Amino acid sequence: MIDLSKAGFQTKQIHGGAKFDEATGARQIPIYQSTAFGFKDVDHAARLFNLQELGYIYSRLTNPTVAALQERIAVLEGGVGAVACSSGHAAQIMALFALMEPGTNLVASDKLYGGTVTQFSQTIKSFGWSATFVDFDDPAAVEAAIDEQTRALFCESIANPGGAITDLEAIGALAQRVGVPLIVDNTLATPYLCQPFTFGATLVVHSTTKYLTGNGTVTGGCIVDSGAFDWSASGKYPKLSEPCEAYHGLKFHETFGGLAFTFYGIAVGLRDLGMTMNPQGAHYTLLGIETLSLRMREHVANAEKIAAWLENDPRVSSVSYAGLDSSAYKDVKQRITPKGAGALLSIKLKGGYDACLSLVKNLEIFSHVANLGDAKSLVIHPASTTHRQLSAAQQEAAGVAPDAVRLSIGIENADDLIADLDQALG
Ligand SMILES: *Cc1c(COP(=O)(O)O)cnc(C)c1O
């Protein structure tokens, strides 16, 4: 048995969670397309339901194919455990669910995926939670926004879609100093480009829909647990530190230690919220992850070449990509994502709104869809689509002004992509 914690990334992405199947010896992880799993006897059933023994009961909670994916992503992030969910947005709600009570708040970056801004500024209010949005480039402002009711800090490692990189070194140190868990959405960077736990993050969330699966086939999400946060120290995380009635007074942190969040996420979160990943989806994502490092290298190399070309094109007024030497995030990028700034570019066109729509219309290789992180190159005009629910001020903060187009650079031939952009810019 290889010690994967000491192995290189390329070994982890293939061998994480990939045991030979015990029943058949199958080398690839089988798709356990089964809702329920048999109990050996009534005592076995009782032990499973009491969390006294680990095993499979019902696929809303656990499933062997999904468990293999959880283990693989946990290994890649350097976490102790993970909870797979039905989507990236499900992962975000599930992460907050374990930490928040009515009346509590989170402090979130003002540079986030548009759907996350809507989730945090509007939808979570019906749970009695609230979010304060702050510029995470300014750690003093983040600290000033934290109050007695703050239960989490939330940011993206590489922010969607503006191409900003969060200084996780500074924010992670702040989170540890004030004793508030930092949740990092690592979707755009993937664990290949960024390892948030090394900077002090407590939880990592992913939309596995994007680069982890890598081919636009699956909607899924995941929360990874660093195992390092002391949930009992402050008394502010009662779901994890206090007796849980539904499990006969079991205290998750006392019983499961570093795995408290992971166990709670499955035994209460998935049990009661039901935002479960299905085994077929987990299978596609496991296949995708096997080639993650190879794809990310190609994504980054293409994005760097295309960003440099666009920056020198007279029809383009600006290119927002932290992989450019001219980027304000160049120094942060060296420390936080040294292997590359991802493959999402936000560009502004001199021709404004109309030029953006015409670019989208004329592109032939790029597909006009609301997605990113596909092997195929994709294009979208956020102000009229993904970010249209945002106010003008929120759009500006998120880097999605009306004259901005977002490109998700795929792994096709870079020169073909440049030729396509050249003809479509008109
Ligand atoms: C897509 C995305 C999400 C939401 O994920 P879904 O799988 O679509 O629910 C969250 N964060 C980021 C950065 C994303 O790109």
GROMACS .gro file of C-alpha atoms and ligand atoms in nm:
model
  441
    1MET     CA    1   0.000   0.000   0.000
    2ILE     CA    2   0.153   0.333  -0.103
    3ASP     CA    3   0.157   0.615   0.154
    4LEU     CA    4  -0.033   0.867  -0.053
    5SER     CA    5   0.027   1.151   0.190
    6LYS     CA    6   0.393   1.143   0.080
    7ALA     CA    7   0.321   1.082  -0.288
    8GLY     CA    8   0.331   1.338  -0.568
    9PHE     CA    9   0.016   1.503  -0.700
   10GLN     CA   10   0.011   1.290  -1.017
   11THR     CA   11   0.013   0.971  -0.808
   12LYS     CA   12  -0.256   1.099  -0.573
   13GLN     CA   13  -0.492   1.197  -0.854
   14ILE     CA   14  -0.488   0.839  -0.985
   15HIS     CA   15  -0.455   0.630  -0.668
   16GLY     CA   16  -0.653   0.837  -0.414
   17GLY     CA   17  -0.950   0.623  -0.306
   18ALA     CA   18  -0.877   0.371  -0.586
   19LYS     CA   19  -0.860   0.042  -0.399
   20PHE     CA   20  -0.916  -0.286  -0.583
   21ASP     CA   21  -1.284  -0.371  -0.549
   22GLU     CA   22  -1.307  -0.621  -0.261
   23ALA     CA   23  -1.588  -0.826  -0.413
   24THR     CA   24  -1.463  -0.864  -0.771
   25GLY     CA   25  -1.105  -0.738  -0.793
   26ALA     CA   26  -1.217  -0.476  -1.044
   27ARG     CA   27  -0.928  -0.235  -1.092
   28GLN     CA   28  -1.137   0.070  -1.183
   29ILE     CA   29  -1.373   0.189  -0.908
   30PRO     CA   30  -1.712   0.031  -0.984
   31ILE     CA   31  -2.028   0.240  -1.006
   32TYR     CA   32  -2.225   0.110  -0.707
   33GLN     CA   33  -2.562   0.193  -0.856
   34SER     CA   34  -2.753   0.083  -0.547
   35THR     CA   35  -2.976   0.280  -0.314
   36ALA     CA   36  -2.944   0.048  -0.014
   37PHE     CA   37  -2.683  -0.189   0.133
   38GLY     CA   38  -2.764  -0.504   0.330
   39PHE     CA   39  -2.718  -0.537   0.706
   40LYS     CA   40  -2.540  -0.849   0.836
   41ASP     CA   41  -2.787  -0.874   1.125
   42VAL     CA   42  -2.999  -0.650   1.347
   43ASP     CA   43  -2.706  -0.560   1.576
   44HIS     CA   44  -2.498  -0.456   1.274
   45ALA     CA   45  -2.786  -0.235   1.159
   46ALA     CA   46  -2.814  -0.075   1.504
   47ARG     CA   47  -2.439  -0.005   1.523
   48LEU     CA   48  -2.442   0.159   1.179
   49PHE     CA   49  -2.735   0.382   1.269
   50ASN     CA   50  -2.569   0.484   1.598
   51LEU     CA   51  -2.244   0.576   1.415
   52GLN     CA   52  -2.069   0.313   1.631
   53GLU     CA   53  -1.955   0.130   1.322
   54LEU     CA   54  -1.888   0.270   0.976
   55GLY     CA   55  -2.050   0.117   0.675
   56TYR     CA   56  -2.301   0.169   0.401
   57ILE     CA   57  -2.672   0.204   0.481
   58TYR     CA   58  -2.844   0.414   0.217
   59SER     CA   59  -2.702   0.621  -0.068
   60ARG     CA   60  -2.842   0.954   0.051
   61LEU     CA   61  -2.572   0.930   0.321
   62THR     CA   62  -2.293   0.714   0.184
   63ASN     CA   63  -2.215   0.513  -0.126
   64PRO     CA   64  -1.886   0.334  -0.212
   65THR     CA   65  -1.832   0.514  -0.545
   66VAL     CA   66  -1.903   0.853  -0.388
   67ALA     CA   67  -1.681   0.760  -0.091
   68ALA     CA   68  -1.391   0.689  -0.329
   69LEU     CA   69  -1.433   1.034  -0.481
   70GLN     CA   70  -1.445   1.193  -0.135
   71GLU     CA   71  -1.123   1.019  -0.041
   72ARG     CA   72  -0.952   1.123  -0.365
   73ILE     CA   73  -1.038   1.491  -0.332
   74ALA     CA   74  -0.942   1.488   0.038
   75VAL     CA   75  -0.603   1.336  -0.051
   76LEU     CA   76  -0.543   1.597  -0.324
   77GLU     CA   77  -0.627   1.887  -0.093
   78GLY     CA   78  -0.433   1.743   0.200
   79GLY     CA   79  -0.749   1.723   0.414
   80VAL     CA   80  -0.867   1.453   0.655
   81GLY     CA   81  -1.205   1.392   0.492
   82ALA     CA   82  -1.457   1.524   0.243
   83VAL     CA   83  -1.831   1.533   0.181
   84ALA     CA   84  -1.948   1.514  -0.180
   85CYS     CA   85  -2.266   1.704  -0.270
   86SER     CA   86  -2.503   1.743  -0.561
   87SER     CA   87  -2.352   2.074  -0.678
   88GLY     CA   88  -2.103   2.342  -0.587
   89HIS     CA   89  -2.383   2.553  -0.442
   90ALA     CA   90  -2.499   2.258  -0.233
   91ALA     CA   91  -2.143   2.226  -0.098
   92GLN     CA   92  -2.149   2.593   0.009
   93ILE     CA   93  -2.482   2.561   0.194
   94MET     CA   94  -2.368   2.234   0.353
   95ALA     CA   95  -2.044   2.396   0.473
   96LEU     CA   96  -2.231   2.686   0.632
   97PHE     CA   97  -2.506   2.463   0.774
   98ALA     CA   98  -2.265   2.297   1.018
   99LEU     CA   99  -2.124   2.630   1.135
  100MET     CA  100  -2.417   2.872   1.146
  101GLU     CA  101  -2.719   2.934   1.368
  102PRO     CA  102  -2.994   3.190   1.310
  103GLY     CA  103  -2.855   3.537   1.384
  104THR     CA  104  -2.498   3.453   1.285
  105ASN     CA  105  -2.307   3.592   0.988
  106LEU     CA  106  -2.019   3.522   0.754
  107VAL     CA  107  -1.770   3.769   0.613
  108ALA     CA  108  -1.732   3.708   0.241
  109SER     CA  109  -1.513   3.845  -0.034
  110ASP     CA  110  -1.677   4.094  -0.270
  111LYS     CA  111  -1.515   3.909  -0.562
  112LEU     CA  112  -1.717   3.588  -0.597
  113TYR     CA  113  -1.900   3.378  -0.853
  114GLY     CA  114  -2.229   3.557  -0.930
  115GLY     CA  115  -2.445   3.270  -0.808
  116THR     CA  116  -2.261   3.274  -0.477
  117VAL     CA  117  -2.323   3.648  -0.435
  118THR     CA  118  -2.695   3.583  -0.482
  119GLN     CA  119  -2.689   3.282  -0.246
  120PHE     CA  120  -2.513   3.480   0.027
  121SER     CA  121  -2.678   3.819  -0.015
  122GLN     CA  122  -3.036   3.690  -0.052
  123THR     CA  123  -3.117   3.322  -0.013
  124ILE     CA  124  -2.939   3.248   0.315
  125LYS     CA  125  -3.142   3.521   0.485
  126SER     CA  126  -3.434   3.280   0.505
  127PHE     CA  127  -3.218   3.064   0.738
  128GLY     CA  128  -3.156   3.370   0.956
  129TRP     CA  129  -2.794   3.396   0.836
  130SER     CA  130  -2.635   3.700   0.677
  131ALA     CA  131  -2.320   3.790   0.487
  132THR     CA  132  -2.106   4.102   0.487
  133PHE     CA  133  -1.911   4.155   0.164
  134VAL     CA  134  -1.563   4.301   0.199
  135ASP     CA  135  -1.259   4.357  -0.021
  136PHE     CA  136  -1.035   4.062   0.073
  137ASP     CA  137  -0.735   4.243  -0.078
  138ASP     CA  138  -0.755   4.450   0.241
  139PRO     CA  139  -0.711   4.216   0.542
  140ALA     CA  140  -0.767   4.508   0.783
  141ALA     CA  141  -1.113   4.560   0.632
  142VAL     CA  142  -1.185   4.188   0.667
  143GLU     CA  143  -1.082   4.199   1.032
  144ALA     CA  144  -1.295   4.509   1.094
  145ALA     CA  145  -1.602   4.330   0.952
  146ILE     CA  146  -1.570   4.035   1.193
  147ASP     CA  147  -1.794   4.055   1.500
  148GLU     CA  148  -1.911   3.826   1.783
  149GLN     CA  149  -2.165   3.660   1.553
  150THR     CA  150  -1.920   3.585   1.270
  151ARG     CA  151  -1.887   3.210   1.215
  152ALA     CA  152  -1.685   3.195   0.891
  153LEU     CA  153  -1.477   3.383   0.637
  154PHE     CA  154  -1.543   3.292   0.273
  155CYS     CA  155  -1.343   3.364  -0.043
  156GLU     CA  156  -1.234   3.208  -0.371
  157SER     CA  157  -0.865   3.126  -0.421
  158ILE     CA  158  -0.886   3.249  -0.781
  159ALA     CA  159  -1.195   3.467  -0.805
  160ASN     CA  160  -1.459   3.412  -1.073
  161PRO     CA  161  -1.471   3.593  -1.310
  162GLY     CA  162  -1.235   3.885  -1.248
  163GLY     CA  163  -0.917   3.676  -1.224
  164ALA     CA  164  -0.818   3.815  -0.885
  165ILE     CA  165  -0.615   3.593  -0.653
  166THR     CA  166  -0.684   3.610  -0.281
  167ASP     CA  167  -0.380   3.650  -0.059
  168LEU     CA  168  -0.460   3.334   0.135
  169GLU     CA  169  -0.139   3.371   0.333
  170ALA     CA  170  -0.267   3.696   0.486
  171ILE     CA  171  -0.633   3.590   0.518
  172GLY     CA  172  -0.541   3.244   0.653
  173ALA     CA  173  -0.318   3.398   0.918
  174LEU     CA  174  -0.595   3.643   1.012
  175ALA     CA  175  -0.852   3.361   1.037
  176GLN     CA  176  -0.624   3.165   1.268
  177ARG     CA  177  -0.546   3.467   1.484
  178VAL     CA  178  -0.915   3.554   1.538
  179GLY     CA  179  -1.028   3.189   1.562
  180VAL     CA  180  -1.282   3.198   1.277
  181PRO     CA  181  -1.271   2.920   1.015
  182LEU     CA  182  -1.175   3.024   0.664
  183ILE     CA  183  -1.371   2.856   0.383
  184VAL     CA  184  -1.201   2.872   0.044
  185ASP     CA  185  -1.380   2.798  -0.283
  186ASN     CA  186  -1.094   2.635  -0.475
  187THR     CA  187  -1.298   2.561  -0.790
  188LEU     CA  188  -1.101   2.777  -1.033
  189ALA     CA  189  -0.759   2.685  -0.903
  190THR     CA  190  -0.816   2.316  -0.826
  191PRO     CA  191  -0.579   2.153  -0.575
  192TYR     CA  192  -0.320   2.131  -0.855
  193LEU     CA  193  -0.271   2.509  -0.863
  194CYS     CA  194  -0.357   2.600  -0.503
  195GLN     CA  195  -0.353   2.423  -0.165
  196PRO     CA  196  -0.560   2.640   0.072
  197PHE     CA  197  -0.493   2.424   0.381
  198THR     CA  198  -0.122   2.510   0.365
  199PHE     CA  199  -0.225   2.873   0.426
  200GLY     CA  200  -0.451   2.798   0.722
  201ALA     CA  201  -0.792   2.743   0.561
  202THR     CA  202  -1.031   2.518   0.756
  203LEU     CA  203  -1.265   2.404   0.477
  204VAL     CA  204  -1.228   2.394   0.099
  205VAL     CA  205  -1.538   2.384  -0.121
  206HIS     CA  206  -1.548   2.283  -0.485
  207SER     CA  207  -1.786   2.290  -0.774
  208THR     CA  208  -1.666   1.955  -0.915
  209THR     CA  209  -1.879   2.049  -1.215
  210LYS     CA  210  -1.580   2.245  -1.344
  211TYR     CA  211  -1.213   2.144  -1.376
  212LEU     CA  212  -1.223   1.840  -1.145
  213THR     CA  213  -1.459   1.660  -1.382
  214GLY     CA  214  -1.318   1.863  -1.667
  215ASN     CA  215  -1.549   1.773  -1.952
  216GLY     CA  216  -1.880   1.941  -1.882
  217THR     CA  217  -2.071   1.622  -1.801
  218VAL     CA  218  -2.155   1.636  -1.430
  219THR     CA  219  -2.299   1.878  -1.175
  220GLY     CA  220  -2.139   1.814  -0.840
  221GLY     CA  221  -1.968   1.963  -0.539
  222CYS     CA  222  -1.747   1.874  -0.248
  223ILE     CA  223  -1.642   2.010   0.091
  224VAL     CA  224  -1.299   1.913   0.219
  225ASP     CA  225  -1.213   1.929   0.587
  226SER     CA  226  -0.863   2.023   0.707
  227GLY     CA  227  -0.932   1.852   1.040
  228ALA     CA  228  -0.735   2.125   1.216
  229PHE     CA  229  -1.002   2.357   1.358
  230ASP     CA  230  -1.090   2.336   1.729
  231TRP     CA  231  -1.471   2.342   1.712
  232SER     CA  232  -1.510   2.330   2.092
  233ALA     CA  233  -1.278   2.613   2.197
  234SER     CA  234  -1.514   2.909   2.156
  235GLY     CA  235  -1.855   2.750   2.214
  236LYS     CA  236  -1.965   2.912   1.888
  237TYR     CA  237  -2.012   2.586   1.694
  238PRO     CA  238  -2.272   2.400   1.904
  239LYS     CA  239  -2.372   2.163   1.621
  240LEU     CA  240  -2.019   2.022   1.633
  241SER     CA  241  -1.935   2.062   2.001
  242GLU     CA  242  -2.264   2.005   2.188
  243PRO     CA  243  -2.469   1.684   2.232
  244CYS     CA  244  -2.670   1.587   1.923
  245GLU     CA  245  -3.016   1.468   2.018
  246ALA     CA  246  -3.071   1.268   1.702
  247TYR     CA  247  -2.766   1.056   1.790
  248HIS     CA  248  -2.845   1.002   2.162
  249GLY     CA  249  -2.638   1.295   2.284
  250LEU     CA  250  -2.326   1.218   2.080
  251LYS     CA  251  -2.085   1.513   2.055
  252PHE     CA  252  -1.929   1.518   1.708
  253HIS     CA  253  -1.607   1.697   1.797
  254GLU     CA  254  -1.546   1.497   2.115
  255THR     CA  255  -1.621   1.166   1.940
  256PHE     CA  256  -1.464   1.215   1.597
  257GLY     CA  257  -1.192   1.475   1.669
  258GLY     CA  258  -1.047   1.610   1.346
  259LEU     CA  259  -1.319   1.433   1.146
  260ALA     CA  260  -1.604   1.610   1.331
  261PHE     CA  261  -1.704   1.827   1.035
  262THR     CA  262  -1.690   1.537   0.788
  263PHE     CA  263  -1.905   1.311   1.007
  264TYR     CA  264  -2.153   1.588   1.078
  265GLY     CA  265  -2.172   1.674   0.708
  266ILE     CA  266  -2.269   1.317   0.622
  267ALA     CA  267  -2.462   1.201   0.930
  268VAL     CA  268  -2.670   1.518   0.969
  269GLY     CA  269  -2.609   1.734   0.660
  270LEU     CA  270  -2.670   1.476   0.388
  271ARG     CA  271  -2.919   1.284   0.601
  272ASP     CA  272  -3.146   1.585   0.650
  273LEU     CA  273  -3.071   1.823   0.362
  274GLY     CA  274  -3.029   1.543   0.109
  275MET     CA  275  -2.795   1.731  -0.129
  276THR     CA  276  -2.631   1.404  -0.224
  277MET     CA  277  -2.401   1.325  -0.517
  278ASN     CA  278  -2.506   1.024  -0.722
  279PRO     CA  279  -2.264   0.734  -0.792
  280GLN     CA  280  -2.274   0.778  -1.171
  281GLY     CA  281  -2.174   1.143  -1.132
  282ALA     CA  282  -1.896   1.048  -0.889
  283HIS     CA  283  -1.766   0.799  -1.148
  284TYR     CA  284  -1.731   1.065  -1.419
  285THR     CA  285  -1.558   1.297  -1.177
  286LEU     CA  286  -1.317   1.023  -1.064
  287LEU     CA  287  -1.226   0.963  -1.430
  288GLY     CA  288  -1.178   1.335  -1.484
  289ILE     CA  289  -0.949   1.378  -1.184
  290GLU     CA  290  -0.710   1.110  -1.317
  291THR     CA  291  -0.588   1.366  -1.573
  292LEU     CA  292  -0.630   1.684  -1.366
  293SER     CA  293  -0.264   1.790  -1.358
  294LEU     CA  294  -0.221   1.730  -1.731
  295ARG     CA  295  -0.528   1.932  -1.817
  296MET     CA  296  -0.448   2.217  -1.578
  297ARG     CA  297  -0.101   2.254  -1.728
  298GLU     CA  298  -0.255   2.284  -2.076
  299HIS     CA  299  -0.531   2.518  -1.955
  300VAL     CA  300  -0.273   2.747  -1.794
  301ALA     CA  301  -0.029   2.742  -2.088
  302ASN     CA  302  -0.311   2.830  -2.330
  303ALA     CA  303  -0.451   3.100  -2.102
  304GLU     CA  304  -0.109   3.264  -2.060
  305LYS     CA  305  -0.048   3.269  -2.436
  306ILE     CA  306  -0.396   3.399  -2.521
  307ALA     CA  307  -0.394   3.662  -2.244
  308ALA     CA  308  -0.063   3.798  -2.374
  309TRP     CA  309  -0.200   3.811  -2.730
  310LEU     CA  310  -0.521   3.984  -2.622
  311GLU     CA  311  -0.333   4.239  -2.413
  312ASN     CA  312  -0.149   4.356  -2.725
  313ASP     CA  313  -0.459   4.371  -2.943
  314PRO     CA  314  -0.585   4.725  -3.016
  315ARG     CA  315  -0.952   4.616  -3.003
  316VAL     CA  316  -0.912   4.507  -2.642
  317SER     CA  317  -0.900   4.771  -2.370
  318SER     CA  318  -0.794   4.545  -2.082
  319VAL     CA  319  -0.727   4.185  -1.986
  320SER     CA  320  -0.786   4.073  -1.630
  321TYR     CA  321  -0.570   3.767  -1.566
  322ALA     CA  322  -0.330   3.724  -1.276
  323GLY     CA  323  -0.093   3.526  -1.500
  324LEU     CA  324   0.007   3.846  -1.685
  325ASP     CA  325   0.319   4.034  -1.579
  326SER     CA  326   0.111   4.352  -1.583
  327SER     CA  327  -0.143   4.212  -1.331
  328ALA     CA  328  -0.176   4.379  -0.991
  329TYR     CA  329  -0.196   4.025  -0.851
  330LYS     CA  330   0.142   3.917  -0.988
  331ASP     CA  331   0.311   3.898  -0.647
  332VAL     CA  332   0.015   3.726  -0.482
  333LYS     CA  333   0.010   3.478  -0.770
  334GLN     CA  334   0.378   3.388  -0.711
  335ARG     CA  335   0.299   3.294  -0.351
  336ILE     CA  336  -0.053   3.145  -0.377
  337THR     CA  337  -0.075   2.983  -0.722
  338PRO     CA  338   0.287   2.960  -0.841
  339LYS     CA  339   0.206   2.698  -1.110
  340GLY     CA  340  -0.041   2.932  -1.279
  341ALA     CA  341  -0.334   3.166  -1.235
  342GLY     CA  342  -0.593   2.931  -1.382
  343ALA     CA  343  -0.758   2.966  -1.720
  344LEU     CA  344  -1.038   3.217  -1.677
  345LEU     CA  345  -0.985   3.556  -1.840
  346SER     CA  346  -1.201   3.860  -1.818
  347ILE     CA  347  -1.147   4.104  -2.105
  348LYS     CA  348  -1.292   4.444  -2.179
  349LEU     CA  349  -1.353   4.561  -2.533
  350LYS     CA  350  -1.311   4.916  -2.662
  351GLY     CA  351  -1.636   4.872  -2.856
  352GLY     CA  352  -1.829   4.831  -2.528
  353TYR     CA  353  -2.148   4.631  -2.477
  354ASP     CA  354  -2.226   4.587  -2.850
  355ALA     CA  355  -1.874   4.467  -2.933
  356CYS     CA  356  -1.907   4.208  -2.652
  357LEU     CA  357  -2.229   4.067  -2.793
  358SER     CA  358  -2.081   4.060  -3.144
  359LEU     CA  359  -1.769   3.876  -3.020
  360VAL     CA  360  -1.987   3.615  -2.849
  361LYS     CA  361  -2.192   3.576  -3.167
  362ASN     CA  362  -1.895   3.545  -3.405
  363LEU     CA  363  -1.676   3.299  -3.212
  364GLU     CA  364  -1.673   2.952  -3.368
  365ILE     CA  365  -1.451   2.732  -3.151
  366PHE     CA  366  -1.558   2.898  -2.827
  367SER     CA  367  -1.903   2.782  -2.713
  368HIS     CA  368  -2.149   3.035  -2.573
  369VAL     CA  369  -2.257   2.864  -2.251
  370ALA     CA  370  -2.288   2.935  -1.879
  371ASN     CA  371  -2.010   2.708  -1.760
  372LEU     CA  372  -1.634   2.706  -1.713
  373GLY     CA  373  -1.359   2.455  -1.662
  374ASP     CA  374  -1.450   2.242  -1.962
  375ALA     CA  375  -1.190   2.094  -2.199
  376LYS     CA  376  -1.369   2.307  -2.458
  377SER     CA  377  -1.318   2.683  -2.466
  378LEU     CA  378  -1.624   2.874  -2.351
  379VAL     CA  379  -1.739   3.234  -2.364
  380ILE     CA  380  -2.002   3.434  -2.181
  381HIS     CA  381  -2.103   3.797  -2.133
  382PRO     CA  382  -2.163   3.798  -1.753
  383ALA     CA  383  -2.342   4.133  -1.730
  384SER     CA  384  -2.627   4.003  -1.946
  385THR     CA  385  -2.627   3.643  -1.812
  386THR     CA  386  -2.461   3.491  -1.500
  387HIS     CA  387  -2.427   3.821  -1.314
  388ARG     CA  388  -2.744   3.992  -1.431
  389GLN     CA  389  -2.908   3.960  -1.084
  390LEU     CA  390  -2.631   4.179  -0.939
  391SER     CA  391  -2.656   4.554  -0.890
  392ALA     CA  392  -2.429   4.778  -1.099
  393ALA     CA  393  -2.201   4.827  -0.797
  394GLN     CA  394  -2.183   4.451  -0.733
  395GLN     CA  395  -2.107   4.393  -1.103
  396GLU     CA  396  -1.824   4.644  -1.091
  397ALA     CA  397  -1.678   4.486  -0.773
  398ALA     CA  398  -1.699   4.141  -0.931
  399GLY     CA  399  -1.520   4.266  -1.244
  400VAL     CA  400  -1.815   4.211  -1.477
  401ALA     CA  401  -1.889   4.555  -1.619
  402PRO     CA  402  -2.115   4.572  -1.931
  403ASP     CA  403  -1.807   4.589  -2.160
  404ALA     CA  404  -1.650   4.272  -2.013
  405VAL     CA  405  -1.653   3.922  -2.160
  406ARG     CA  406  -1.542   3.611  -1.974
  407LEU     CA  407  -1.336   3.347  -2.152
  408SER     CA  408  -1.283   2.999  -2.008
  409ILE     CA  409  -0.979   2.881  -2.199
  410GLY     CA  410  -0.994   2.514  -2.292
  411ILE     CA  411  -0.724   2.271  -2.396
  412GLU     CA  412  -0.758   2.301  -2.773
  413ASN     CA  413  -0.461   2.427  -2.978
  414ALA     CA  414  -0.379   2.782  -2.857
  415ASP     CA  415  -0.312   2.915  -3.208
  416ASP     CA  416  -0.654   2.794  -3.324
  417LEU     CA  417  -0.814   2.975  -3.030
  418ILE     CA  418  -0.623   3.295  -3.108
  419ALA     CA  419  -0.728   3.277  -3.474
  420ASP     CA  420  -1.091   3.233  -3.365
  421LEU     CA  421  -1.070   3.537  -3.133
  422ASP     CA  422  -0.898   3.738  -3.405
  423GLN     CA  423  -1.174   3.678  -3.661
  424ALA     CA  424  -1.453   3.723  -3.405
  425LEU     CA  425  -1.320   4.056  -3.275
  426GLY     CA  426  -1.396   4.181  -3.628
  427LIG     C1  427  -1.978   2.709  -1.078
  427LIG     C2  428  -1.925   2.764  -0.952
  427LIG     C3  429  -1.995   2.748  -0.832
  427LIG     C4  430  -2.130   2.678  -0.825
  427LIG     O1  431  -2.116   2.543  -0.858
  427LIG     P1  432  -2.238   2.456  -0.919
  427LIG     O2  433  -2.176   2.321  -0.935
  427LIG     O3  434  -2.277   2.520  -1.047
  427LIG     O4  435  -2.346   2.461  -0.817
  427LIG     C5  436  -1.939   2.798  -0.716
  427LIG     N1  437  -1.821   2.862  -0.718
  427LIG     C6  438  -1.751   2.881  -0.832
  427LIG     C7  439  -1.621   2.951  -0.827
  427LIG     C8  440  -1.801   2.833  -0.952
  427LIG     O5  441  -1.731   2.850  -1.065
   0.00000   0.00000   0.00000
